[in-house]
PDB file of C-alpha atoms in Angstrom:
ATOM      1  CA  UNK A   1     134.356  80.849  65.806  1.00  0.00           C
ATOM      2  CA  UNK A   2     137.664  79.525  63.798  1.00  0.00           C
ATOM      3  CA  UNK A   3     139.821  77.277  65.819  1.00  0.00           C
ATOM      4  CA  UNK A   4     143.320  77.419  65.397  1.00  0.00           C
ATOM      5  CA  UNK A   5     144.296  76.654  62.461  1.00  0.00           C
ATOM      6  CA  UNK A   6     147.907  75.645  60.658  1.00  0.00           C
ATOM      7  CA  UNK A   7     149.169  75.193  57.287  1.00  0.00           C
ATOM      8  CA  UNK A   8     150.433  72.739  56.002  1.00  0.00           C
ATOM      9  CA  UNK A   9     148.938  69.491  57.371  1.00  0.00           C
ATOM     10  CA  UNK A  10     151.960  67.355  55.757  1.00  0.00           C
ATOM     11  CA  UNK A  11     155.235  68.778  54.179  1.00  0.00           C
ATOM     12  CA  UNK A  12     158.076  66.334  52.568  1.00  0.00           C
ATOM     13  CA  UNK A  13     161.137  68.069  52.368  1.00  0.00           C
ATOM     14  CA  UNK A  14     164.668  67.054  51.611  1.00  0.00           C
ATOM     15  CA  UNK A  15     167.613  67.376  54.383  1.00  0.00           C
ATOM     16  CA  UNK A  16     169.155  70.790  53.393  1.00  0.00           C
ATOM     17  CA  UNK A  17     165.923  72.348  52.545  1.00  0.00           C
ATOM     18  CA  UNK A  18     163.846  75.549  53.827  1.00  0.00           C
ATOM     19  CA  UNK A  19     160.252  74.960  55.292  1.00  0.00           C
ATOM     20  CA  UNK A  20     157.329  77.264  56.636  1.00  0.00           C
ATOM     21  CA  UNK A  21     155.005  76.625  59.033  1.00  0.00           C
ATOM     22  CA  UNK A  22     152.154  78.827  59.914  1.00  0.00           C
ATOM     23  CA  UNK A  23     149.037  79.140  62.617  1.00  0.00           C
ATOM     24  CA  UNK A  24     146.722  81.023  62.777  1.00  0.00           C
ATOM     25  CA  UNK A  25     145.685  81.586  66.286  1.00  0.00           C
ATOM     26  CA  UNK A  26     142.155  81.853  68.002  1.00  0.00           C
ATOM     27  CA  UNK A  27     141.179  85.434  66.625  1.00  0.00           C
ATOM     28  CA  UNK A  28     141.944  87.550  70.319  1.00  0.00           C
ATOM     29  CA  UNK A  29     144.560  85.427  71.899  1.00  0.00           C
ATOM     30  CA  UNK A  30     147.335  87.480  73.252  1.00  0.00           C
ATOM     31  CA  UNK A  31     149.566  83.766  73.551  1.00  0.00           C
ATOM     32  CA  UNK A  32     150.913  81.470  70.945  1.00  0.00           C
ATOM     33  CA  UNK A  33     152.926  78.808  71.383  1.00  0.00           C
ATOM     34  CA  UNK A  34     154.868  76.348  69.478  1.00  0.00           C
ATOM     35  CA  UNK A  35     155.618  73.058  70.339  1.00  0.00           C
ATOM     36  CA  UNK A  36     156.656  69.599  68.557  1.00  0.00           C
ATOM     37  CA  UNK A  37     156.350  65.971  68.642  1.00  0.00           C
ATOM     38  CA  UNK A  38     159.149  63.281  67.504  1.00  0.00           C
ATOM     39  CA  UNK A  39     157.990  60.320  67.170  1.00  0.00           C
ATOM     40  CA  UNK A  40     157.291  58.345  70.022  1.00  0.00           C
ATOM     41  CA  UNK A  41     158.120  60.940  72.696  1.00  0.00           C
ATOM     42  CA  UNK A  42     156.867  63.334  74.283  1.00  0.00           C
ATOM     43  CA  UNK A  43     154.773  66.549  73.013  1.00  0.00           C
ATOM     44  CA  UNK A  44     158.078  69.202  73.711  1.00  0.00           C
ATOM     45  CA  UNK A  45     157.505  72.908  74.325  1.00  0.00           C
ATOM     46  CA  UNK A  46     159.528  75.291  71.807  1.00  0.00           C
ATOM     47  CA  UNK A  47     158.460  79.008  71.942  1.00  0.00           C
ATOM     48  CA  UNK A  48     155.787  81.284  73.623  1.00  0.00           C
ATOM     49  CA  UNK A  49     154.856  84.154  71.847  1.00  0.00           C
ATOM     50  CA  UNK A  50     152.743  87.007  74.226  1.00  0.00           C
ATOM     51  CA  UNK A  51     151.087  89.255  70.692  1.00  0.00           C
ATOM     52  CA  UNK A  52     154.087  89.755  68.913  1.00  0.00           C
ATOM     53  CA  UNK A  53     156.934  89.550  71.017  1.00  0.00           C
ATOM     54  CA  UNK A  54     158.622  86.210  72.505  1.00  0.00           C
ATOM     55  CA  UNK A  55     158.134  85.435  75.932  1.00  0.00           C
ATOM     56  CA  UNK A  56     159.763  82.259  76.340  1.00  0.00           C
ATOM     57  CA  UNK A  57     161.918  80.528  73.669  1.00  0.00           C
ATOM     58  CA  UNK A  58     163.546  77.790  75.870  1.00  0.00           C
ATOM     59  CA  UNK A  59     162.454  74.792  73.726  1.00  0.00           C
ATOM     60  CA  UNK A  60     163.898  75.873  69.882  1.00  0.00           C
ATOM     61  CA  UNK A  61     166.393  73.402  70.033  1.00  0.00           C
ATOM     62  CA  UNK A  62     168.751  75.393  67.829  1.00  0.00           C
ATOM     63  CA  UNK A  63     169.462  78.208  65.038  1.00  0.00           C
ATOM     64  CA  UNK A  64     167.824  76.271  62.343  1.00  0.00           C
ATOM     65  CA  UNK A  65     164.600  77.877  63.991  1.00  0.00           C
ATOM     66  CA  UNK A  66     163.356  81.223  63.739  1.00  0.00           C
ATOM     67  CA  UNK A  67     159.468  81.914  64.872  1.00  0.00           C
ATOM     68  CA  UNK A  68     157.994  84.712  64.118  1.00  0.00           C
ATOM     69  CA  UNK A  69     154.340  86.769  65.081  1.00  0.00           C
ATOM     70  CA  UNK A  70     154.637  89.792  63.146  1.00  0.00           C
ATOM     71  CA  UNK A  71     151.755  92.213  64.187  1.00  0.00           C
ATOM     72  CA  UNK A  72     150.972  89.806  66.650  1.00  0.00           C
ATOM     73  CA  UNK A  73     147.855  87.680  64.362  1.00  0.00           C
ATOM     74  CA  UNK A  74     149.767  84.440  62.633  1.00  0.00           C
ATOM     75  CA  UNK A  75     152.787  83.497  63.595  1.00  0.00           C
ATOM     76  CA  UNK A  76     155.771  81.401  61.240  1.00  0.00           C
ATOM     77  CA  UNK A  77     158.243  78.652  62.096  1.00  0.00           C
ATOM     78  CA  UNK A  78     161.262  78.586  59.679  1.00  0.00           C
ATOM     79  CA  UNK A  79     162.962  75.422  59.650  1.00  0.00           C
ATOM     80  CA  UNK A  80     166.294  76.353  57.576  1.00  0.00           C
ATOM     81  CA  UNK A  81     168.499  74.216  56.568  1.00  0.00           C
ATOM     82  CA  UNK A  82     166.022  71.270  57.736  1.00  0.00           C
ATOM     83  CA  UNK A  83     167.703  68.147  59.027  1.00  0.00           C
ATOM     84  CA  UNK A  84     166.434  64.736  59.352  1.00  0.00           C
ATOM     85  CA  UNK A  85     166.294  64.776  63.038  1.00  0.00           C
ATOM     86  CA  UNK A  86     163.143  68.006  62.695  1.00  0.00           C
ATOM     87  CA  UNK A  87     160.934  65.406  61.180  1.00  0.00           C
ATOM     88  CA  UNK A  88     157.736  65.299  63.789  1.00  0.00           C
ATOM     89  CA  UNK A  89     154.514  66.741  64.430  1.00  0.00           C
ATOM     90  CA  UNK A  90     154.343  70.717  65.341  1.00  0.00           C
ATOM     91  CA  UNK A  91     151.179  71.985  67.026  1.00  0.00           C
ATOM     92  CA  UNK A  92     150.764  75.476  67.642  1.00  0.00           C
ATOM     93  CA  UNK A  93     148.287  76.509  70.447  1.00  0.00           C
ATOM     94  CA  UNK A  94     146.514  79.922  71.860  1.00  0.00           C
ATOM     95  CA  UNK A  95     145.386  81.026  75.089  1.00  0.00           C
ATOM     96  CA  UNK A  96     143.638  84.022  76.029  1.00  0.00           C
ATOM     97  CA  UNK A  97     144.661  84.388  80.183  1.00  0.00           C
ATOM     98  CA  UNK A  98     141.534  84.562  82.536  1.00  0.00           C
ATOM     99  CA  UNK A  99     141.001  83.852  86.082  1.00  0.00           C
ATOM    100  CA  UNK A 100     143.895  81.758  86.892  1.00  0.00           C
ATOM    101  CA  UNK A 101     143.182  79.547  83.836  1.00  0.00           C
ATOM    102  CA  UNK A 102     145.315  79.128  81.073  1.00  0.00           C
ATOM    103  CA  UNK A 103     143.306  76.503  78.684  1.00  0.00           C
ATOM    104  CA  UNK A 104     145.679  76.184  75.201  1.00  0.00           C
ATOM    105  CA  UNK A 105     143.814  75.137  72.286  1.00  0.00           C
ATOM    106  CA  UNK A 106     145.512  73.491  69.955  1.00  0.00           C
ATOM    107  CA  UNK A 107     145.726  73.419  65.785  1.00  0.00           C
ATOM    108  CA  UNK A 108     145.325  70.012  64.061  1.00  0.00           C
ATOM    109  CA  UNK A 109     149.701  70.369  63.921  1.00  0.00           C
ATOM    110  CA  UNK A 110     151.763  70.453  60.548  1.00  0.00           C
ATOM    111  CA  UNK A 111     153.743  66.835  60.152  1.00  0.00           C
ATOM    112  CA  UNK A 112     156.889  67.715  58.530  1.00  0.00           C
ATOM    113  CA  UNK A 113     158.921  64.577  56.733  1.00  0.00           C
ATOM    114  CA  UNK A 114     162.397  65.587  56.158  1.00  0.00           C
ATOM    115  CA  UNK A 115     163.896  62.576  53.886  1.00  0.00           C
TER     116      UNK A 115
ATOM    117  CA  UNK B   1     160.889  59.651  84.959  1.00  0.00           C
ATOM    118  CA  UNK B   2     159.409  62.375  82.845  1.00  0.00           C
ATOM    119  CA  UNK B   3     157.158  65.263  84.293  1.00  0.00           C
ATOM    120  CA  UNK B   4     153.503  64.553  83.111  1.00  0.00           C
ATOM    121  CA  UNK B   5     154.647  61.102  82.522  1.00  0.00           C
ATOM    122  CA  UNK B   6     151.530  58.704  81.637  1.00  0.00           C
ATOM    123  CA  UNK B   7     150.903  54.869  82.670  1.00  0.00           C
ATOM    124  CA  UNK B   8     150.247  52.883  80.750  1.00  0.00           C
ATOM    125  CA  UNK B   9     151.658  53.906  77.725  1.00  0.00           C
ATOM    126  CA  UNK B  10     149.080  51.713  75.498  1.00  0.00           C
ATOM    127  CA  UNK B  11     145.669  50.396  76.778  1.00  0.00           C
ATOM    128  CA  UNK B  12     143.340  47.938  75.075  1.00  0.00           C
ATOM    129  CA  UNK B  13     140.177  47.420  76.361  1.00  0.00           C
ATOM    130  CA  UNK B  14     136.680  46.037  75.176  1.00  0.00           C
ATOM    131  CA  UNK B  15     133.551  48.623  74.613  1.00  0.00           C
ATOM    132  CA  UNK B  16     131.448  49.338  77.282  1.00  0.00           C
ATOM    133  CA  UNK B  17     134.469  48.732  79.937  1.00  0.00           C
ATOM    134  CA  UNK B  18     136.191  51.297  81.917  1.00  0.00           C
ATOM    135  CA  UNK B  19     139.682  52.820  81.015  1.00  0.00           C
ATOM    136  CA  UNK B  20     141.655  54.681  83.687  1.00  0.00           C
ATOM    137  CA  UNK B  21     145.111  56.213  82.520  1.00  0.00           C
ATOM    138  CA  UNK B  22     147.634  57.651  85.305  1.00  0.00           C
ATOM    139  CA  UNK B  23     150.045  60.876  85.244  1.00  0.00           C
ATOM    140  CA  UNK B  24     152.682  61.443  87.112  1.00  0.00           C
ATOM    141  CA  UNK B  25     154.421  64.801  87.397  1.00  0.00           C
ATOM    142  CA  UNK B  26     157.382  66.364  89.083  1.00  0.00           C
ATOM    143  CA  UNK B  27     157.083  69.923  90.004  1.00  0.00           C
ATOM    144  CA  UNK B  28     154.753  71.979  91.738  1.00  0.00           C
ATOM    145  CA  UNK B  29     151.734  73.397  89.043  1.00  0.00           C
ATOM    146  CA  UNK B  30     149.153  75.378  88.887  1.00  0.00           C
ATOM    147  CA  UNK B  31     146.629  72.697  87.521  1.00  0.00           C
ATOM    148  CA  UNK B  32     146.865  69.788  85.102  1.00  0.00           C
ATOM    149  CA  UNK B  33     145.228  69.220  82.209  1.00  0.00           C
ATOM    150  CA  UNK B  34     144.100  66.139  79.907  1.00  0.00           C
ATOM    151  CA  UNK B  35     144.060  66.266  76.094  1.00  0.00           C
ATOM    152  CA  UNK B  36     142.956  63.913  73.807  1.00  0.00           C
ATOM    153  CA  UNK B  37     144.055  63.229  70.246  1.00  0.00           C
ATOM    154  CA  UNK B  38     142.588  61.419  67.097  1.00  0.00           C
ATOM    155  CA  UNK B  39     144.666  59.987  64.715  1.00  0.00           C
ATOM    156  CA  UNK B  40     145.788  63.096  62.344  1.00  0.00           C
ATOM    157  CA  UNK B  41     144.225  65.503  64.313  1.00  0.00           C
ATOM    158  CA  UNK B  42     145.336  67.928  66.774  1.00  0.00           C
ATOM    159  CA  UNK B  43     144.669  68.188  70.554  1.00  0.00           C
ATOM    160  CA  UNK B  44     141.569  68.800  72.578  1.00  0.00           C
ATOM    161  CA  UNK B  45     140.954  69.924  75.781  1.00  0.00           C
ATOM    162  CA  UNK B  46     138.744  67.543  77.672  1.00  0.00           C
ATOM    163  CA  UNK B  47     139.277  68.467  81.247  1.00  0.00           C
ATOM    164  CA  UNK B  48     141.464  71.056  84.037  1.00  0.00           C
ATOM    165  CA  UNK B  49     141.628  70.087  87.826  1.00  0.00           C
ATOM    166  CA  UNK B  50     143.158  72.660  89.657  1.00  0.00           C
ATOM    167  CA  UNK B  51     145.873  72.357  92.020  1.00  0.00           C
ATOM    168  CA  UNK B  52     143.798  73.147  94.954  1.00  0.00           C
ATOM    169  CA  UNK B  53     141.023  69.831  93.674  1.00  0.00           C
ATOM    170  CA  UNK B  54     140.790  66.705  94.118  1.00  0.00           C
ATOM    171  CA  UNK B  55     138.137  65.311  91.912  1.00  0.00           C
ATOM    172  CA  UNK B  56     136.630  66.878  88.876  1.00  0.00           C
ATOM    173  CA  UNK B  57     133.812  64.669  86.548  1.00  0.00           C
ATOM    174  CA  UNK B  58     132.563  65.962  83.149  1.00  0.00           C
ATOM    175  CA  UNK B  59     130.069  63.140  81.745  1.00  0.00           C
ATOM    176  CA  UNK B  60     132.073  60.105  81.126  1.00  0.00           C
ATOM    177  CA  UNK B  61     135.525  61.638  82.618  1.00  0.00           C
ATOM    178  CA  UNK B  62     136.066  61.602  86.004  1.00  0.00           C
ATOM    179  CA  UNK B  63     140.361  63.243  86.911  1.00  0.00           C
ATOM    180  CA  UNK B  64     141.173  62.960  90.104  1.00  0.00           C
ATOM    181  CA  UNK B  65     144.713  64.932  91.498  1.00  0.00           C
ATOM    182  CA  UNK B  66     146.942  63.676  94.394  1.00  0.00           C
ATOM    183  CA  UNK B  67     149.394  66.579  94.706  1.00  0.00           C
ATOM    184  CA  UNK B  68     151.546  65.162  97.198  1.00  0.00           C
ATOM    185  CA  UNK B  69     152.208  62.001  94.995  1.00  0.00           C
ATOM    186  CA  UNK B  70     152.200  64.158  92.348  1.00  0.00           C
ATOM    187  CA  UNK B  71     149.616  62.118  90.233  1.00  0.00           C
ATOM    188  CA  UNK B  72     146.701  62.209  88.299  1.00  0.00           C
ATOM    189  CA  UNK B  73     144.295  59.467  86.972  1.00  0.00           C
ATOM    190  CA  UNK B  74     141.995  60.182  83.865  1.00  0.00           C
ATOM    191  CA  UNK B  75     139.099  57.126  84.428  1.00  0.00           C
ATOM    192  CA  UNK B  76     136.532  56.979  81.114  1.00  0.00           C
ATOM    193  CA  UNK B  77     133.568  55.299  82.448  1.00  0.00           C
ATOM    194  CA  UNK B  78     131.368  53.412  79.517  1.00  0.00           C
ATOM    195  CA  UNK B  79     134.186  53.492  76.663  1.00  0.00           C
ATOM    196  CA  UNK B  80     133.267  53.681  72.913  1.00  0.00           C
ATOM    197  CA  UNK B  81     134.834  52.784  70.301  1.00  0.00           C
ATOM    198  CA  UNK B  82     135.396  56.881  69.248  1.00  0.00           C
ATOM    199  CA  UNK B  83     137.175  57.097  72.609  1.00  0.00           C
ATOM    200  CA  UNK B  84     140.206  55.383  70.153  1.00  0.00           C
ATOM    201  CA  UNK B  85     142.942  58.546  71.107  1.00  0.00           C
ATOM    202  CA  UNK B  86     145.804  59.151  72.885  1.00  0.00           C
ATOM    203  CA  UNK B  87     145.554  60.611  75.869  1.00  0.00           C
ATOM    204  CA  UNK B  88     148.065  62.694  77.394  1.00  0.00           C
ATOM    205  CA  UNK B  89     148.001  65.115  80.559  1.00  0.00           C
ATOM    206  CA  UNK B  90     149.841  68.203  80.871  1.00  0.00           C
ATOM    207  CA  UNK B  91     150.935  70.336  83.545  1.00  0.00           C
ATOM    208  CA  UNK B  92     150.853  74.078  83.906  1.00  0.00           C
ATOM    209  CA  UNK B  93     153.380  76.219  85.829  1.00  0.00           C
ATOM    210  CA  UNK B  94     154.822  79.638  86.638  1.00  0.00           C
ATOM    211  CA  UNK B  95     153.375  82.503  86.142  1.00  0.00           C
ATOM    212  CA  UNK B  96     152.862  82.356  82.240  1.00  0.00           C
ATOM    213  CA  UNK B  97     151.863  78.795  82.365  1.00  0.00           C
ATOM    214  CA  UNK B  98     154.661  76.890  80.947  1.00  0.00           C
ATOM    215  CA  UNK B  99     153.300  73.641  79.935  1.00  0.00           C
ATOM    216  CA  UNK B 100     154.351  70.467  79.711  1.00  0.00           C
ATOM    217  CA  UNK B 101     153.547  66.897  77.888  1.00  0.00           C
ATOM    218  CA  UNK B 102     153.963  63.560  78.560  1.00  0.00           C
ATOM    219  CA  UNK B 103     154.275  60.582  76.262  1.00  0.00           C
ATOM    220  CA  UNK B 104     150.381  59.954  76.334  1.00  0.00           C
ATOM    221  CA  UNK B 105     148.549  57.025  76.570  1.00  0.00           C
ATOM    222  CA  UNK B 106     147.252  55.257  73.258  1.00  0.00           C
ATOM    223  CA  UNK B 107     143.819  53.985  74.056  1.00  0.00           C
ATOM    224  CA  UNK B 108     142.408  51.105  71.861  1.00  0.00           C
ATOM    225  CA  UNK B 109     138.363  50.376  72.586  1.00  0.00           C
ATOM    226  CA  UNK B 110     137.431  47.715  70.143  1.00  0.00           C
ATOM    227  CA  UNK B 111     133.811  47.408  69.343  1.00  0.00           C
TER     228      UNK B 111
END
């Protein structure tokens, strides 16, 4: 069975431009989530998708953002315009709910470079 | 301090010796978890203790859970030099289990 997966591993972008991240999810999980690393802090929680509608968007940090899960399969992150301050590590995980569990498996994450 | 916080943030130890990372966590959760990451690759999920546990051992990982400090250890008996991650925990909360990350712990086992 496919993991999750995420495209791209590594994008370089210039301040001011558009990038698009995508995961695939664990084919049957209900949950997606986003979250993102800067470097040298902590691994920060950004959106929770339940199929295809948001359940928790605390973490986007602002309107630069937009996430979407259309159909509920792969989701997007937009990053638009990008600014230096986005460059990190973004994982995406799934979960499939059971028994009190909640196990989140992540993607290898997309490390975005904005110069 | 941070919730999930980790202790020590960077750990260097010789094969064959023991490493034993610490978390420590504000809020009440449901259970904590432990991830591991390689270099360039994403997280995995080594272990869950539940909020009602105390101890929990799968082969060389033995996470044990004080909830009234609000603390975890992580303790990898035997290190190898592919136990080379970072090691964070994370706790999960409310009823759609929020998560959240701490720093990690780099772990260094040289051969």
């Amino acid at each position: 069975e496919a993991g999750v997966t995420q495209f791209p591993s590594h994008s370089v972008i210039e301040k001011g431009q558009t990038v698009t991240l995508r995961c695939d999810p664990i084919s049957g999980h209900d949950n997606l989530y986003w979250y993102r690393r800067v470097m040298g802090k902590e691994i920060k929680f950004l959106l929770h998708f339940v199929k295809e509608s948001k359940q928790d968007e605390s973490g986007m940090p602002n309107n630069r953002f937009l996430a979407e899960r259309t159909g509920g399969t792969y989701s997007t992150l937009k990053v638009q315009p990008a600014e230096l301050e986005d460059s990190g590590v973004y994982f995406c995980a799934s979960s499939q709910v059971a028994s009190g569990k909640n196990i989140q498996y992540f993607g290898a994450g997309t490390r975005l470079s904005v110069l | 301090s941070q919730q999930g916080e980790e202790d020590p943030q960077a750990l260097s130890i010789q094969e064959g010796e023991n490493a034993t990372m610490n978390c420590s966590y504000k809020t009440s959760i449901n259970n904590l978890q432990w991830y591991r990451q390689n270099s360039g690759r994403g997280l995995v999920h080594l272990i869950l203790i539940r909020s009602n546990e105390r101890e929990k051992h799968s082969g060389r990982l033995r996470v044990t859970l004080d909830t009234s400090k609000k603390s975890s250890s992580l303790l990898i008996t035997a290190s190898r030099a592919a136990d080379t991650a970072s090691y964070f925990c994370a706790t999960y909360s409310g009823g759609y289990q929020k998560v959240t990350f701490g720093i990690g712990t780099k772990l260094q086992v040289i051969p």
